[in-house]
Amino acid sequence: MFPAFAGLASLLLPAAPRCPAKPASFSTADRQSRYHQATDAFQKILQQEGVLSLWNGTLPSLLLVFNPAIQFMFYEGLKRQLLRQQAELSSFQVFVIGAIAKAIATAVTYPLQTVQSVLRAFRIFGSLQRS
């Protein structure tokens, strides 16, 4: 029954847009890069910012590793609770507990994602002013 819904959804909700998209532009003609190649960037960062700057942003990124760990923990807990009541889970039940687990993990780690975005914007634009 549910595969039929998936097939119907794939017809009604196409994955790719039907309008032509503008191709990505990788030209650097409109902006001048400070670095000519990877080794040049590595050397300049070491000289101008120091060795520790190579690990800027590592802590927030490591904290975001908790998202899949939280999702897995809640998924397994919910699955265990359902399996106490019945012998086997349906595909729909697996989908629902996966969605619930992902929603909880995202709600818990979203503030970390926000902080990481603000820190990146601060590094790029140099201020934390709101527009």
Backbone as a chain_set.jsonl record, in Angstrom:
{"seq": "MFPAFAGLASLLLPAAPRCPAKPASFSTADRQSRYHQATDAFQKILQQEGVLSLWNGTLPSLLLVFNPAIQFMFYEGLKRQLLRQQAELSSFQVFVIGAIAKAIATAVTYPLQTVQSVLRAFRIFGSLQRS", "coords": {"N": [[0.822, -1.194, 0.0], [1.88, 1.286, 0.878], [4.103, 1.616, -0.909], [2.732, 2.348, -3.223], [1.835, 4.906, -2.586], [4.293, 6.187, -2.42], [5.123, 6.023, -5.076], [3.133, 7.591, -6.289], [3.622, 10.035, -5.038], [6.154, 10.58, -6.098], [5.493, 11.173, -8.693], [3.859, 13.418, -8.448], [5.388, 15.225, -7.008], [8.033, 16.26, -8.241], [11.574, 15.689, -8.161], [13.482, 17.273, -9.424], [13.586, 20.643, -10.547], [11.362, 21.97, -13.042], [11.933, 24.14, -14.532], [14.431, 25.831, -16.468], [17.638, 26.018, -15.066], [20.068, 28.415, -14.045], [23.351, 27.887, -15.023], [26.057, 26.979, -12.854], [28.55, 29.314, -12.012], [31.946, 29.343, -12.113], [33.845, 31.15, -12.414], [36.45, 33.406, -11.637], [36.624, 35.966, -12.38], [35.129, 38.154, -11.529], [35.839, 38.492, -8.908], [38.761, 38.863, -6.984], [41.028, 36.506, -5.903], [42.823, 35.846, -2.887], [44.613, 33.878, -2.893], [46.63, 31.721, -4.89], [46.873, 29.006, -5.328], [46.407, 25.855, -3.57], [48.679, 25.277, -1.977], [49.834, 27.8, -1.779], [47.819, 29.162, -0.371], [47.886, 27.725, 2.04], [50.502, 28.335, 2.976], [50.327, 31.162, 3.245], [48.282, 31.44, 5.15], [49.465, 30.197, 7.353], [51.648, 31.961, 7.761], [50.422, 34.516, 8.131], [48.267, 34.163, 9.948], [48.849, 32.135, 11.72], [49.494, 28.803, 13.097], [47.374, 27.676, 14.594], [45.099, 28.766, 13.451], [44.417, 27.146, 11.371], [42.675, 25.346, 12.388], [40.362, 26.711, 12.907], [36.94, 26.971, 13.721], [36.588, 24.308, 14.224], [35.626, 23.292, 16.703], [32.762, 24.02, 16.858], [31.951, 22.47, 14.648], [32.597, 19.888, 15.472], [30.852, 19.657, 17.601], [28.469, 19.497, 16.253], [28.42, 16.916, 15.444], [26.982, 15.557, 17.24], [24.36, 15.502, 16.366], [23.617, 13.237, 14.565], [24.151, 11.262, 16.467], [22.338, 11.751, 18.546], [19.994, 11.439, 17.093], [20.17, 8.691, 16.421], [20.105, 7.56, 18.99], [17.504, 8.253, 19.929], [15.96, 7.069, 17.916], [16.558, 4.317, 18.203], [15.628, 3.94, 20.836], [12.852, 4.536, 20.611], [12.17, 2.568, 18.761], [12.717, 0.243, 20.235], [10.784, 0.5, 22.239], [8.408, 0.199, 20.746], [8.784, -2.392, 19.774], [8.446, -3.879, 22.031], [5.754, -4.058, 22.255], [4.861, -5.266, 19.947], [5.734, -7.784, 17.491], [7.026, -7.168, 15.095], [7.991, -4.329, 13.104], [6.216, -2.131, 10.942], [6.878, -0.707, 7.676], [5.957, 1.889, 7.605], [5.856, 2.547, 10.351], [8.577, 2.467, 10.975], [9.446, 4.563, 9.364], [8.068, 6.726, 10.599], [9.102, 6.733, 13.257], [11.727, 7.27, 12.646], [11.493, 9.834, 11.524], [10.535, 11.254, 13.75], [12.718, 10.954, 15.496], [14.704, 12.314, 14.037], [13.616, 14.893, 13.999], [13.715, 15.553, 16.732], [16.513, 15.45, 17.194], [17.359, 17.488, 15.468], [16.05, 19.704, 16.574], [17.384, 19.854, 19.008], [20.064, 20.336, 18.261], [19.956, 22.563, 16.616], [20.382, 25.221, 17.686], [23.203, 25.156, 17.892], [23.915, 25.031, 15.206], [23.032, 27.521, 14.414], [24.718, 29.223, 15.896], [27.157, 28.493, 14.739], [26.744, 29.42, 12.109], [26.513, 32.179, 12.574], [29.073, 32.725, 13.554], [30.583, 32.159, 11.269], [29.592, 34.115, 9.513], [30.409, 36.375, 10.874], [33.172, 36.146, 10.627], [33.364, 36.5, 7.884], [32.03, 38.973, 7.27], [32.725, 40.664, 9.349], [31.25, 41.818, 11.438], [28.532, 41.678, 13.807], [26.111, 42.773, 13.18], [22.609, 43.121, 12.802], [20.48, 42.929, 9.968]], "CA": [[0.0, 0.0, 0.0], [2.717, 2.48, 0.971], [4.867, 1.857, -2.137], [1.884, 3.057, -4.178], [1.876, 6.324, -2.212], [5.615, 6.697, -2.791], [5.109, 6.215, -6.526], [2.271, 8.734, -6.57], [4.332, 11.234, -4.589], [7.247, 10.871, -7.022], [4.916, 11.783, -9.89], [3.295, 14.731, -8.139], [6.424, 16.082, -6.437], [9.288, 15.902, -8.905], [12.781, 16.07, -7.429], [14.186, 18.328, -10.145], [12.69, 21.689, -11.052], [11.083, 21.868, -14.475], [12.39, 25.34, -15.225], [15.874, 25.768, -16.664], [18.414, 26.696, -14.028], [21.28, 29.081, -14.502], [24.49, 27.051, -14.665], [26.961, 27.54, -11.851], [29.688, 30.03, -12.56], [33.127, 29.165, -11.292], [34.794, 32.151, -12.856], [36.917, 34.332, -10.599], [36.857, 37.252, -13.019], [34.469, 39.222, -10.789], [36.46, 38.663, -7.592], [40.169, 38.504, -6.969], [41.371, 35.627, -4.798], [44.096, 36.142, -2.225], [45.472, 32.703, -3.028], [46.758, 31.24, -6.261], [46.652, 27.569, -5.272], [46.267, 25.352, -2.204], [49.934, 25.436, -1.215], [49.965, 29.234, -1.517], [46.877, 29.474, 0.704], [48.417, 27.115, 3.259], [51.653, 29.124, 3.433], [49.894, 32.499, 3.672], [47.53, 31.311, 6.399], [50.457, 29.936, 8.401], [52.44, 33.167, 8.001], [49.629, 35.671, 8.554], [47.315, 33.894, 11.021], [49.387, 31.155, 12.66], [49.149, 27.394, 12.934], [46.077, 27.365, 15.194], [44.004, 29.218, 12.594], [44.034, 26.05, 10.483], [41.611, 24.602, 13.052], [39.225, 27.59, 13.207], [35.631, 26.393, 13.441], [36.555, 22.865, 14.48], [34.784, 22.972, 17.853], [31.34, 23.949, 16.487], [31.727, 21.341, 13.734], [32.615, 18.66, 16.263], [29.626, 19.613, 18.393], [27.362, 19.11, 15.379], [28.456, 15.464, 15.296], [25.974, 15.032, 18.15], [23.063, 15.368, 15.695], [23.289, 11.839, 14.255], [24.187, 10.436, 17.681], [21.045, 11.96, 19.21], [18.982, 10.8, 16.242], [20.284, 7.246, 16.575], [19.671, 7.2, 20.335], [16.044, 8.321, 19.997], [15.412, 6.075, 16.994], [16.662, 2.997, 18.829], [14.741, 3.92, 21.999], [11.465, 4.427, 20.138], [12.013, 1.253, 18.136], [12.674, -0.737, 21.321], [9.472, 0.616, 22.889], [7.391, -0.401, 19.871], [9.0, -3.836, 19.661], [7.923, -4.519, 23.243], [4.317, -4.216, 22.085], [4.571, -6.084, 18.776], [6.888, -8.577, 17.068], [7.708, -6.597, 13.931], [7.546, -2.981, 12.754], [5.901, -1.897, 9.527], [7.696, 0.328, 7.037], [5.427, 3.191, 8.03], [6.304, 2.795, 11.723], [10.01, 2.767, 10.901], [9.531, 5.916, 8.824], [7.588, 7.69, 11.591], [10.043, 6.885, 14.371], [12.906, 7.945, 12.084], [11.165, 11.268, 11.399], [10.475, 11.815, 15.112], [14.088, 11.002, 16.001], [15.403, 13.388, 13.324], [13.064, 16.174, 14.463], [14.26, 15.815, 18.066], [17.939, 15.744, 17.046], [17.492, 18.803, 14.837], [15.636, 20.72, 17.561], [18.423, 19.964, 20.037], [21.332, 20.861, 17.727], [19.76, 23.758, 15.79], [21.109, 26.387, 18.215], [24.617, 25.042, 17.534], [24.027, 25.398, 13.799], [22.865, 28.973, 14.351], [25.967, 29.822, 16.379], [28.177, 28.271, 13.721], [26.465, 30.335, 10.999], [26.844, 33.538, 13.01], [30.535, 32.821, 13.605], [31.076, 32.239, 9.888], [29.232, 35.434, 8.988], [31.269, 37.344, 11.555], [34.496, 36.065, 10.0], [33.286, 37.006, 6.513], [31.608, 40.359, 7.195], [33.418, 41.428, 10.369], [30.401, 42.367, 12.484], [27.349, 40.895, 14.108], [24.943, 43.654, 13.046], [21.436, 42.548, 12.114], [19.988, 43.8, 8.878]], "C": [[0.87, 1.264, 0.0], [3.62, 2.687, -0.235], [4.042, 2.592, -3.193], [1.864, 4.555, -3.876], [3.214, 6.95, -2.602], [5.679, 6.95, -4.293], [4.279, 7.407, -6.929], [2.967, 10.037, -6.191], [5.461, 11.596, -5.546], [6.737, 11.48, -8.326], [4.448, 13.208, -9.633], [4.342, 15.724, -7.634], [7.768, 15.745, -7.063], [10.49, 16.437, -8.127], [13.495, 17.234, -8.104], [13.204, 19.389, -10.613], [12.523, 21.571, -12.561], [11.506, 23.115, -15.251], [13.913, 25.274, -15.38], [16.594, 26.592, -15.588], [19.637, 27.338, -14.647], [22.472, 28.215, -14.1], [25.404, 27.767, -13.675], [28.149, 28.197, -12.539], [30.866, 29.889, -11.609], [34.222, 30.141, -11.685], [35.178, 33.057, -11.694], [37.184, 35.714, -11.192], [36.26, 38.403, -12.215], [35.043, 39.422, -9.393], [37.889, 38.147, -7.636], [40.469, 37.663, -5.731], [42.71, 36.039, -4.206], [45.095, 35.018, -2.438], [45.474, 32.219, -4.468], [46.532, 29.735, -6.364], [46.652, 27.124, -3.818], [47.543, 25.549, -1.379], [50.184, 26.897, -0.869], [49.056, 29.654, -0.366], [47.387, 28.947, 2.031], [49.564, 27.951, 3.828], [51.223, 30.493, 3.955], [49.119, 32.451, 4.986], [48.489, 31.064, 7.554], [51.233, 31.201, 8.761], [51.621, 34.283, 8.636], [48.776, 35.396, 9.792], [47.807, 32.88, 12.045], [48.824, 29.761, 12.457], [47.751, 27.095, 13.46], [44.896, 27.802, 14.331], [43.565, 28.142, 11.603], [42.891, 25.225, 11.078], [40.46, 25.505, 13.474], [37.919, 26.908, 12.822], [35.524, 24.908, 13.713], [35.608, 22.51, 15.622], [33.293, 22.965, 17.504], [31.036, 22.773, 15.55], [31.712, 20.028, 14.486], [31.353, 18.534, 17.114], [28.429, 19.178, 17.545], [27.36, 17.614, 15.069], [27.411, 14.822, 16.214], [24.627, 14.812, 17.462], [22.757, 13.922, 15.326], [23.326, 10.929, 15.48], [22.86, 10.536, 18.441], [19.937, 11.28, 18.415], [19.007, 9.286, 16.425], [19.757, 6.8, 17.938], [18.141, 7.204, 20.439], [15.389, 7.29, 19.081], [15.419, 4.692, 17.647], [15.744, 2.885, 20.044], [13.285, 3.764, 21.611], [11.198, 3.059, 19.517], [11.896, 0.164, 19.211], [11.317, -0.71, 22.026], [8.374, -0.036, 22.036], [7.544, -1.909, 19.775], [8.606, -4.588, 20.933], [6.438, -4.844, 23.086], [3.956, -5.122, 20.909], [5.858, -6.751, 18.294], [7.706, -7.905, 15.969], [7.14, -5.213, 13.638], [7.239, -2.899, 11.266], [6.835, -0.822, 8.98], [7.254, 1.719, 7.473], [5.879, 3.532, 9.449], [7.788, 3.151, 11.763], [10.211, 4.183, 10.387], [9.161, 6.962, 9.884], [8.582, 7.848, 12.737], [11.354, 7.516, 13.899], [12.683, 9.441, 11.97], [11.117, 11.937, 12.763], [11.881, 11.971, 15.668], [14.87, 12.136, 15.338], [14.91, 14.752, 13.781], [13.626, 16.532, 15.843], [15.732, 16.202, 17.969], [18.162, 17.126, 16.443], [17.107, 19.903, 15.81], [16.71, 20.928, 18.619], [19.674, 20.647, 19.489], [21.168, 22.131, 16.888], [20.441, 25.001, 16.37], [22.605, 26.346, 17.908], [24.841, 25.427, 16.077], [23.905, 26.914, 13.627], [24.135, 29.68, 14.792], [27.067, 29.664, 15.339], [27.981, 29.215, 12.53], [26.83, 31.771, 11.353], [28.354, 33.721, 13.063], [31.133, 32.918, 12.208], [30.787, 33.607, 9.281], [30.112, 36.509, 9.603], [32.659, 37.341, 10.934], [34.475, 36.676, 8.602], [33.035, 38.507, 6.487], [32.194, 41.236, 8.29], [32.546, 42.062, 11.421], [29.207, 41.472, 12.686], [26.085, 41.747, 14.028], [23.827, 42.927, 12.324], [20.987, 43.494, 11.022], [18.532, 44.103, 9.055]], "O": [[0.633, 2.191, -0.774], [3.896, 3.837, -0.578], [4.588, 3.373, -3.971], [1.875, 5.378, -4.792], [3.268, 8.094, -3.054], [6.22, 7.963, -4.736], [4.67, 8.162, -7.819], [2.909, 11.02, -6.929], [5.711, 12.776, -5.789], [7.462, 12.219, -8.991], [4.611, 14.092, -10.474], [4.191, 16.932, -7.817], [8.56, 15.014, -6.468], [10.424, 17.502, -7.514], [14.055, 18.093, -7.423], [12.096, 19.058, -11.034], [13.43, 21.129, -13.266], [11.443, 23.139, -16.48], [14.603, 24.724, -14.521], [16.193, 27.708, -15.26], [20.171, 26.861, -15.648], [22.586, 27.846, -12.931], [25.505, 28.994, -13.668], [28.676, 27.684, -13.526], [30.786, 30.272, -10.442], [35.386, 29.965, -11.324], [34.338, 33.427, -10.874], [37.88, 36.532, -10.59], [36.808, 39.505, -12.21], [34.757, 40.435, -8.755], [38.178, 37.121, -8.253], [40.179, 38.093, -4.615], [43.606, 36.511, -4.907], [46.288, 35.188, -2.19], [44.466, 32.294, -5.171], [46.05, 29.249, -7.387], [46.877, 27.94, -2.924], [47.479, 25.943, -0.215], [50.689, 27.203, 0.211], [49.468, 30.412, 0.512], [47.328, 29.647, 3.042], [49.592, 28.24, 5.024], [51.705, 30.936, 4.998], [49.283, 33.324, 5.838], [48.341, 31.66, 8.621], [51.451, 31.479, 9.94], [52.079, 34.928, 9.579], [48.576, 36.295, 10.609], [47.237, 32.778, 13.131], [47.832, 29.558, 11.757], [47.012, 26.335, 12.834], [43.8, 27.258, 14.47], [42.465, 28.215, 11.055], [42.216, 24.489, 10.359], [39.653, 25.111, 14.317], [37.8, 26.34, 11.737], [34.48, 24.306, 13.462], [34.865, 21.534, 15.526], [32.609, 21.993, 17.821], [29.977, 22.154, 15.656], [30.909, 19.145, 14.182], [30.847, 17.432, 17.321], [27.491, 18.566, 18.055], [26.399, 17.103, 14.493], [27.004, 13.681, 15.994], [23.827, 14.006, 17.937], [21.716, 13.41, 15.739], [22.609, 9.93, 15.528], [22.329, 9.532, 18.918], [19.057, 10.631, 18.981], [17.952, 8.668, 16.57], [19.053, 5.795, 18.041], [17.552, 6.266, 20.977], [14.368, 6.702, 19.441], [14.409, 3.987, 17.643], [15.139, 1.835, 20.258], [12.561, 2.962, 22.201], [10.138, 2.467, 19.721], [11.061, -0.734, 19.097], [10.767, -1.757, 22.369], [7.514, -0.742, 22.562], [6.549, -2.631, 19.702], [8.451, -5.809, 20.905], [5.927, -5.78, 23.701], [2.862, -5.685, 20.877], [6.953, -6.321, 18.656], [8.927, -8.052, 15.916], [5.964, -4.948, 13.887], [7.913, -3.515, 10.441], [7.499, -0.118, 9.74], [8.077, 2.61, 7.682], [6.244, 4.675, 9.725], [8.197, 4.042, 12.508], [11.046, 4.923, 10.907], [9.859, 7.963, 10.044], [8.877, 8.97, 13.149], [12.017, 8.216, 14.664], [13.574, 10.231, 12.281], [11.601, 13.057, 12.924], [12.206, 13.006, 16.25], [15.62, 12.843, 16.011], [15.709, 15.676, 13.935], [13.973, 17.687, 16.09], [16.158, 17.175, 18.592], [19.062, 17.851, 16.868], [17.775, 20.936, 15.865], [16.923, 22.05, 19.078], [20.284, 21.457, 20.187], [22.171, 22.72, 16.485], [21.029, 25.772, 15.611], [23.215, 27.392, 17.685], [25.836, 26.072, 15.746], [24.592, 27.511, 12.797], [24.582, 30.626, 14.144], [27.825, 30.601, 15.087], [28.956, 29.75, 12.001], [27.389, 32.496, 10.531], [28.863, 34.767, 12.659], [32.081, 33.672, 11.986], [31.642, 34.189, 8.612], [30.514, 37.45, 8.92], [33.258, 38.397, 10.734], [35.451, 37.296, 8.18], [33.725, 39.242, 5.78], [32.159, 42.46, 8.165], [33.067, 42.804, 12.253], [28.9, 40.617, 11.855], [25.105, 41.478, 14.722], [24.064, 42.206, 11.354], [21.104, 44.713, 11.148], [17.946, 44.818, 8.241]]}, "num_chains": 1, "name": "protein.A"}
